[in-house]
């Protein structure tokens, strides 16, 4: 059984490498620096007196398909390239002269359609906003977190503009999907390779 499994994995890896779009990870325009730690990626950009970081994790970032089997492996090959990774991402804006960090929790809506007519142009939405103490590893649940569900639209639009002014706009969000999808695929291939070595190990 293990031999057949290893053979299957070998073929699968070959197929996946064939459809792999990016041999190296695509860059995000606008002077963002990328750091990758396993499945977590961080983009950092510094502009006058501010540091902006965007963090996302590719785990569970592929929306489940409509079929009952959401396992990637069970899909016919021709459907594979369709998989796109749309991870939630967290934007932190740190101003040099304050001890606080503004944290905006963003995500890609599954249906891609905004709540109101005018919002359809945005491919991502802000879910939550809070202030956190700069430099502390653990964020406090005691800090007020603003949920955008019940937010005044004018305030919401200003928050979106605030992000856009710092380079987090639709173009960025598109490139993030591209980067995340490439990273996810790369990790998936690596996982298959590790699985193959594990299965073959006596």
PDB file of C-alpha atoms in Angstrom:
ATOM      1  CA  UNK A   1       0.000   0.000   0.000  1.00  0.00           C
ATOM      2  CA  UNK A   2       2.763   2.432   0.916  1.00  0.00           C
ATOM      3  CA  UNK A   3       4.539   1.837  -2.382  1.00  0.00           C
ATOM      4  CA  UNK A   4       1.418   2.739  -4.349  1.00  0.00           C
ATOM      5  CA  UNK A   5       0.909   5.775  -2.112  1.00  0.00           C
ATOM      6  CA  UNK A   6       4.485   6.953  -2.725  1.00  0.00           C
ATOM      7  CA  UNK A   7       4.056   6.458  -6.476  1.00  0.00           C
ATOM      8  CA  UNK A   8       0.808   8.434  -6.411  1.00  0.00           C
ATOM      9  CA  UNK A   9       2.560  11.252  -4.543  1.00  0.00           C
ATOM     10  CA  UNK A  10       5.437  11.296  -7.030  1.00  0.00           C
ATOM     11  CA  UNK A  11       2.969  11.750  -9.914  1.00  0.00           C
ATOM     12  CA  UNK A  12       0.983  14.318  -7.976  1.00  0.00           C
ATOM     13  CA  UNK A  13       4.118  16.381  -7.232  1.00  0.00           C
ATOM     14  CA  UNK A  14       5.053  16.273 -10.911  1.00  0.00           C
ATOM     15  CA  UNK A  15       1.574  17.495 -11.895  1.00  0.00           C
ATOM     16  CA  UNK A  16       1.565  20.245  -9.283  1.00  0.00           C
ATOM     17  CA  UNK A  17       4.984  21.489 -10.387  1.00  0.00           C
ATOM     18  CA  UNK A  18       3.746  21.573 -13.956  1.00  0.00           C
ATOM     19  CA  UNK A  19       0.902  23.942 -13.100  1.00  0.00           C
ATOM     20  CA  UNK A  20       2.933  26.004 -10.630  1.00  0.00           C
ATOM     21  CA  UNK A  21       2.737  29.556 -11.932  1.00  0.00           C
ATOM     22  CA  UNK A  22       5.559  31.082  -9.933  1.00  0.00           C
ATOM     23  CA  UNK A  23       8.889  29.425  -9.348  1.00  0.00           C
ATOM     24  CA  UNK A  24       9.706  32.225  -6.938  1.00  0.00           C
ATOM     25  CA  UNK A  25       7.147  34.211  -4.981  1.00  0.00           C
ATOM     26  CA  UNK A  26       5.625  37.181  -6.830  1.00  0.00           C
ATOM     27  CA  UNK A  27       6.562  40.603  -5.522  1.00  0.00           C
ATOM     28  CA  UNK A  28       4.056  43.070  -4.127  1.00  0.00           C
ATOM     29  CA  UNK A  29       4.526  46.479  -5.725  1.00  0.00           C
ATOM     30  CA  UNK A  30       4.952  49.623  -3.648  1.00  0.00           C
ATOM     31  CA  UNK A  31       8.127  48.832  -1.762  1.00  0.00           C
ATOM     32  CA  UNK A  32       6.808  46.128   0.555  1.00  0.00           C
ATOM     33  CA  UNK A  33       9.376  43.799   2.072  1.00  0.00           C
ATOM     34  CA  UNK A  34       8.351  40.189   2.519  1.00  0.00           C
ATOM     35  CA  UNK A  35       9.232  37.902   5.391  1.00  0.00           C
ATOM     36  CA  UNK A  36       7.941  34.340   5.383  1.00  0.00           C
ATOM     37  CA  UNK A  37       7.892  32.016   8.394  1.00  0.00           C
ATOM     38  CA  UNK A  38       6.300  28.738   7.387  1.00  0.00           C
ATOM     39  CA  UNK A  39       2.687  29.471   6.545  1.00  0.00           C
ATOM     40  CA  UNK A  40       2.785  32.995   7.936  1.00  0.00           C
ATOM     41  CA  UNK A  41       3.847  35.894   5.772  1.00  0.00           C
ATOM     42  CA  UNK A  42       4.507  39.469   6.763  1.00  0.00           C
ATOM     43  CA  UNK A  43       4.781  42.478   4.466  1.00  0.00           C
ATOM     44  CA  UNK A  44       6.478  45.567   5.859  1.00  0.00           C
ATOM     45  CA  UNK A  45       6.588  49.077   4.474  1.00  0.00           C
ATOM     46  CA  UNK A  46       7.967  52.239   6.053  1.00  0.00           C
ATOM     47  CA  UNK A  47       6.724  55.675   5.119  1.00  0.00           C
ATOM     48  CA  UNK A  48       7.356  59.039   6.753  1.00  0.00           C
ATOM     49  CA  UNK A  49       7.192  58.405  10.469  1.00  0.00           C
ATOM     50  CA  UNK A  50       5.154  55.229  10.148  1.00  0.00           C
ATOM     51  CA  UNK A  51       5.662  51.522   9.806  1.00  0.00           C
ATOM     52  CA  UNK A  52       2.914  49.488   8.180  1.00  0.00           C
ATOM     53  CA  UNK A  53       2.890  45.729   8.513  1.00  0.00           C
ATOM     54  CA  UNK A  54       0.463  43.315   6.909  1.00  0.00           C
ATOM     55  CA  UNK A  55       0.394  39.773   8.267  1.00  0.00           C
ATOM     56  CA  UNK A  56      -1.477  36.777   6.914  1.00  0.00           C
ATOM     57  CA  UNK A  57      -1.432  33.012   7.262  1.00  0.00           C
ATOM     58  CA  UNK A  58      -2.139  30.736   4.318  1.00  0.00           C
ATOM     59  CA  UNK A  59      -3.598  27.972   6.476  1.00  0.00           C
ATOM     60  CA  UNK A  60      -7.343  27.632   5.779  1.00  0.00           C
ATOM     61  CA  UNK A  61      -7.105  30.444   3.251  1.00  0.00           C
ATOM     62  CA  UNK A  62      -8.695  28.569   0.365  1.00  0.00           C
ATOM     63  CA  UNK A  63     -12.453  28.978   0.471  1.00  0.00           C
ATOM     64  CA  UNK A  64     -14.182  25.577   0.539  1.00  0.00           C
ATOM     65  CA  UNK A  65     -15.512  24.478  -2.820  1.00  0.00           C
ATOM     66  CA  UNK A  66     -19.225  23.919  -3.243  1.00  0.00           C
ATOM     67  CA  UNK A  67     -18.844  20.183  -3.662  1.00  0.00           C
ATOM     68  CA  UNK A  68     -19.109  17.949  -0.649  1.00  0.00           C
ATOM     69  CA  UNK A  69     -15.478  16.941  -0.809  1.00  0.00           C
ATOM     70  CA  UNK A  70     -13.467  19.995   0.095  1.00  0.00           C
ATOM     71  CA  UNK A  71     -10.231  18.028   0.008  1.00  0.00           C
ATOM     72  CA  UNK A  72      -7.903  19.484  -2.615  1.00  0.00           C
ATOM     73  CA  UNK A  73      -6.544  16.045  -3.493  1.00  0.00           C
ATOM     74  CA  UNK A  74      -9.873  14.730  -4.699  1.00  0.00           C
ATOM     75  CA  UNK A  75     -10.371  17.259  -7.436  1.00  0.00           C
ATOM     76  CA  UNK A  76      -9.731  16.357 -11.047  1.00  0.00           C
ATOM     77  CA  UNK A  77      -6.465  17.864 -12.252  1.00  0.00           C
ATOM     78  CA  UNK A  78      -7.968  20.385 -14.607  1.00  0.00           C
ATOM     79  CA  UNK A  79      -9.680  22.163 -11.736  1.00  0.00           C
ATOM     80  CA  UNK A  80      -6.514  22.568  -9.703  1.00  0.00           C
ATOM     81  CA  UNK A  81      -5.296  25.951 -10.992  1.00  0.00           C
ATOM     82  CA  UNK A  82      -8.663  27.451 -10.035  1.00  0.00           C
ATOM     83  CA  UNK A  83      -7.713  27.383  -6.370  1.00  0.00           C
ATOM     84  CA  UNK A  84      -7.016  30.831  -5.037  1.00  0.00           C
ATOM     85  CA  UNK A  85      -5.965  31.666  -1.546  1.00  0.00           C
ATOM     86  CA  UNK A  86      -7.814  34.610   0.010  1.00  0.00           C
ATOM     87  CA  UNK A  87      -6.484  34.832   3.552  1.00  0.00           C
ATOM     88  CA  UNK A  88      -7.684  37.199   6.229  1.00  0.00           C
ATOM     89  CA  UNK A  89      -4.984  39.767   6.788  1.00  0.00           C
ATOM     90  CA  UNK A  90      -4.133  42.096   9.621  1.00  0.00           C
ATOM     91  CA  UNK A  91      -2.804  45.586   8.944  1.00  0.00           C
ATOM     92  CA  UNK A  92      -0.873  47.292  11.724  1.00  0.00           C
ATOM     93  CA  UNK A  93      -0.033  50.959  11.487  1.00  0.00           C
ATOM     94  CA  UNK A  94       2.657  52.032  13.942  1.00  0.00           C
ATOM     95  CA  UNK A  95       3.450  55.721  14.297  1.00  0.00           C
ATOM     96  CA  UNK A  96       6.971  56.423  15.515  1.00  0.00           C
ATOM     97  CA  UNK A  97       5.917  58.869  18.177  1.00  0.00           C
ATOM     98  CA  UNK A  98       3.047  56.978  19.845  1.00  0.00           C
ATOM     99  CA  UNK A  99       3.061  53.878  21.964  1.00  0.00           C
ATOM    100  CA  UNK A 100      -0.011  52.586  20.203  1.00  0.00           C
ATOM    101  CA  UNK A 101      -0.565  50.540  17.103  1.00  0.00           C
ATOM    102  CA  UNK A 102      -3.746  50.811  15.065  1.00  0.00           C
ATOM    103  CA  UNK A 103      -4.775  47.292  14.079  1.00  0.00           C
ATOM    104  CA  UNK A 104      -7.212  46.652  11.239  1.00  0.00           C
ATOM    105  CA  UNK A 105      -8.468  43.155  10.691  1.00  0.00           C
ATOM    106  CA  UNK A 106      -9.342  42.716   7.008  1.00  0.00           C
ATOM    107  CA  UNK A 107     -10.781  39.922   4.950  1.00  0.00           C
ATOM    108  CA  UNK A 108     -11.993  39.061   1.480  1.00  0.00           C
ATOM    109  CA  UNK A 109     -15.777  38.674   1.477  1.00  0.00           C
ATOM    110  CA  UNK A 110     -16.743  35.285   0.132  1.00  0.00           C
ATOM    111  CA  UNK A 111     -19.383  36.561  -2.229  1.00  0.00           C
ATOM    112  CA  UNK A 112     -17.244  39.489  -3.394  1.00  0.00           C
ATOM    113  CA  UNK A 113     -20.297  41.735  -3.197  1.00  0.00           C
ATOM    114  CA  UNK A 114     -20.303  44.679  -0.823  1.00  0.00           C
ATOM    115  CA  UNK A 115     -23.088  45.511   1.602  1.00  0.00           C
ATOM    116  CA  UNK A 116     -24.138  48.643  -0.234  1.00  0.00           C
ATOM    117  CA  UNK A 117     -24.005  49.746  -3.842  1.00  0.00           C
ATOM    118  CA  UNK A 118     -21.026  52.045  -3.427  1.00  0.00           C
ATOM    119  CA  UNK A 119     -18.962  49.422  -1.673  1.00  0.00           C
ATOM    120  CA  UNK A 120     -18.778  46.992  -4.571  1.00  0.00           C
ATOM    121  CA  UNK A 121     -15.523  48.490  -5.761  1.00  0.00           C
ATOM    122  CA  UNK A 122     -13.585  47.161  -2.780  1.00  0.00           C
ATOM    123  CA  UNK A 123     -12.341  43.613  -2.983  1.00  0.00           C
ATOM    124  CA  UNK A 124     -11.601  43.444   0.716  1.00  0.00           C
ATOM    125  CA  UNK A 125     -13.391  44.695   3.785  1.00  0.00           C
ATOM    126  CA  UNK A 126     -12.303  45.830   7.233  1.00  0.00           C
ATOM    127  CA  UNK A 127     -13.846  43.626   9.895  1.00  0.00           C
ATOM    128  CA  UNK A 128     -12.445  44.991  13.123  1.00  0.00           C
ATOM    129  CA  UNK A 129     -10.354  47.918  14.287  1.00  0.00           C
ATOM    130  CA  UNK A 130      -8.563  48.295  17.614  1.00  0.00           C
ATOM    131  CA  UNK A 131      -5.595  49.934  19.277  1.00  0.00           C
ATOM    132  CA  UNK A 132      -2.927  47.691  20.724  1.00  0.00           C
ATOM    133  CA  UNK A 133       0.191  48.586  22.701  1.00  0.00           C
ATOM    134  CA  UNK A 134       3.146  48.733  20.305  1.00  0.00           C
ATOM    135  CA  UNK A 135       5.715  46.003  20.615  1.00  0.00           C
ATOM    136  CA  UNK A 136       3.750  43.701  22.885  1.00  0.00           C
ATOM    137  CA  UNK A 137       3.501  40.159  21.650  1.00  0.00           C
ATOM    138  CA  UNK A 138       0.118  39.456  23.176  1.00  0.00           C
ATOM    139  CA  UNK A 139      -2.792  41.657  22.337  1.00  0.00           C
ATOM    140  CA  UNK A 140      -5.224  42.341  25.098  1.00  0.00           C
ATOM    141  CA  UNK A 141      -8.844  41.322  24.904  1.00  0.00           C
ATOM    142  CA  UNK A 142      -9.560  44.197  27.250  1.00  0.00           C
ATOM    143  CA  UNK A 143      -8.815  46.765  24.555  1.00  0.00           C
ATOM    144  CA  UNK A 144     -11.894  48.104  22.824  1.00  0.00           C
ATOM    145  CA  UNK A 145     -12.438  46.469  19.447  1.00  0.00           C
ATOM    146  CA  UNK A 146     -14.638  48.208  16.947  1.00  0.00           C
ATOM    147  CA  UNK A 147     -16.676  45.852  14.821  1.00  0.00           C
ATOM    148  CA  UNK A 148     -17.440  47.416  11.443  1.00  0.00           C
ATOM    149  CA  UNK A 149     -20.812  45.689  11.008  1.00  0.00           C
ATOM    150  CA  UNK A 150     -22.636  48.528  12.685  1.00  0.00           C
ATOM    151  CA  UNK A 151     -20.293  51.299  11.634  1.00  0.00           C
ATOM    152  CA  UNK A 152     -21.226  54.643  10.140  1.00  0.00           C
ATOM    153  CA  UNK A 153     -20.390  54.375   6.415  1.00  0.00           C
ATOM    154  CA  UNK A 154     -18.590  57.707   6.348  1.00  0.00           C
ATOM    155  CA  UNK A 155     -16.238  56.534   9.091  1.00  0.00           C
ATOM    156  CA  UNK A 156     -15.758  53.222   7.308  1.00  0.00           C
ATOM    157  CA  UNK A 157     -14.887  55.011   4.057  1.00  0.00           C
ATOM    158  CA  UNK A 158     -12.346  57.168   5.880  1.00  0.00           C
ATOM    159  CA  UNK A 159     -10.743  54.039   7.317  1.00  0.00           C
ATOM    160  CA  UNK A 160     -10.533  52.522   3.823  1.00  0.00           C
ATOM    161  CA  UNK A 161      -8.982  55.767   2.518  1.00  0.00           C
ATOM    162  CA  UNK A 162      -6.585  55.755   5.470  1.00  0.00           C
ATOM    163  CA  UNK A 163      -5.429  52.280   4.379  1.00  0.00           C
ATOM    164  CA  UNK A 164      -5.279  53.244   0.700  1.00  0.00           C
ATOM    165  CA  UNK A 165      -3.048  56.218   1.535  1.00  0.00           C
ATOM    166  CA  UNK A 166      -0.647  53.713   3.094  1.00  0.00           C
ATOM    167  CA  UNK A 167      -0.606  51.441   0.078  1.00  0.00           C
ATOM    168  CA  UNK A 168      -3.284  48.989   1.175  1.00  0.00           C
ATOM    169  CA  UNK A 169      -5.779  49.281  -1.653  1.00  0.00           C
ATOM    170  CA  UNK A 170      -7.418  47.051  -4.260  1.00  0.00           C
ATOM    171  CA  UNK A 171      -4.193  46.670  -6.232  1.00  0.00           C
ATOM    172  CA  UNK A 172      -2.427  45.592  -3.076  1.00  0.00           C
ATOM    173  CA  UNK A 173      -5.255  43.215  -2.175  1.00  0.00           C
ATOM    174  CA  UNK A 174      -5.078  41.655  -5.655  1.00  0.00           C
ATOM    175  CA  UNK A 175      -1.325  41.190  -5.401  1.00  0.00           C
ATOM    176  CA  UNK A 176      -1.742  39.742  -1.923  1.00  0.00           C
ATOM    177  CA  UNK A 177      -4.073  37.051  -3.333  1.00  0.00           C
ATOM    178  CA  UNK A 178      -1.476  36.314  -6.010  1.00  0.00           C
ATOM    179  CA  UNK A 179       1.312  36.079  -3.439  1.00  0.00           C
ATOM    180  CA  UNK A 180      -0.740  34.044  -1.005  1.00  0.00           C
ATOM    181  CA  UNK A 181      -1.868  31.619  -3.717  1.00  0.00           C
ATOM    182  CA  UNK A 182       1.740  31.110  -4.853  1.00  0.00           C
ATOM    183  CA  UNK A 183       2.874  30.618  -1.261  1.00  0.00           C
ATOM    184  CA  UNK A 184       0.040  28.187  -0.560  1.00  0.00           C
ATOM    185  CA  UNK A 185       0.889  26.174  -3.668  1.00  0.00           C
ATOM    186  CA  UNK A 186       4.565  26.126  -2.768  1.00  0.00           C
ATOM    187  CA  UNK A 187       3.749  24.879   0.741  1.00  0.00           C
ATOM    188  CA  UNK A 188       1.332  22.290  -0.680  1.00  0.00           C
ATOM    189  CA  UNK A 189       4.053  20.872  -2.958  1.00  0.00           C
ATOM    190  CA  UNK A 190       6.479  20.856  -0.034  1.00  0.00           C
ATOM    191  CA  UNK A 191       3.867  19.040   2.044  1.00  0.00           C
ATOM    192  CA  UNK A 192       3.437  16.392  -0.665  1.00  0.00           C
ATOM    193  CA  UNK A 193       7.212  15.949  -0.832  1.00  0.00           C
ATOM    194  CA  UNK A 194       7.454  15.584   2.948  1.00  0.00           C
ATOM    195  CA  UNK A 195       4.567  13.140   2.912  1.00  0.00           C
ATOM    196  CA  UNK A 196       6.300  11.103   0.224  1.00  0.00           C
ATOM    197  CA  UNK A 197       9.548  10.888   2.236  1.00  0.00           C
ATOM    198  CA  UNK A 198       7.524  10.007   5.320  1.00  0.00           C
ATOM    199  CA  UNK A 199       5.620   7.218   3.542  1.00  0.00           C
ATOM    200  CA  UNK A 200       8.819   5.800   2.020  1.00  0.00           C
ATOM    201  CA  UNK A 201      10.639   5.852   5.349  1.00  0.00           C
ATOM    202  CA  UNK A 202      10.950   2.326   6.686  1.00  0.00           C
TER     203      UNK A 202
END
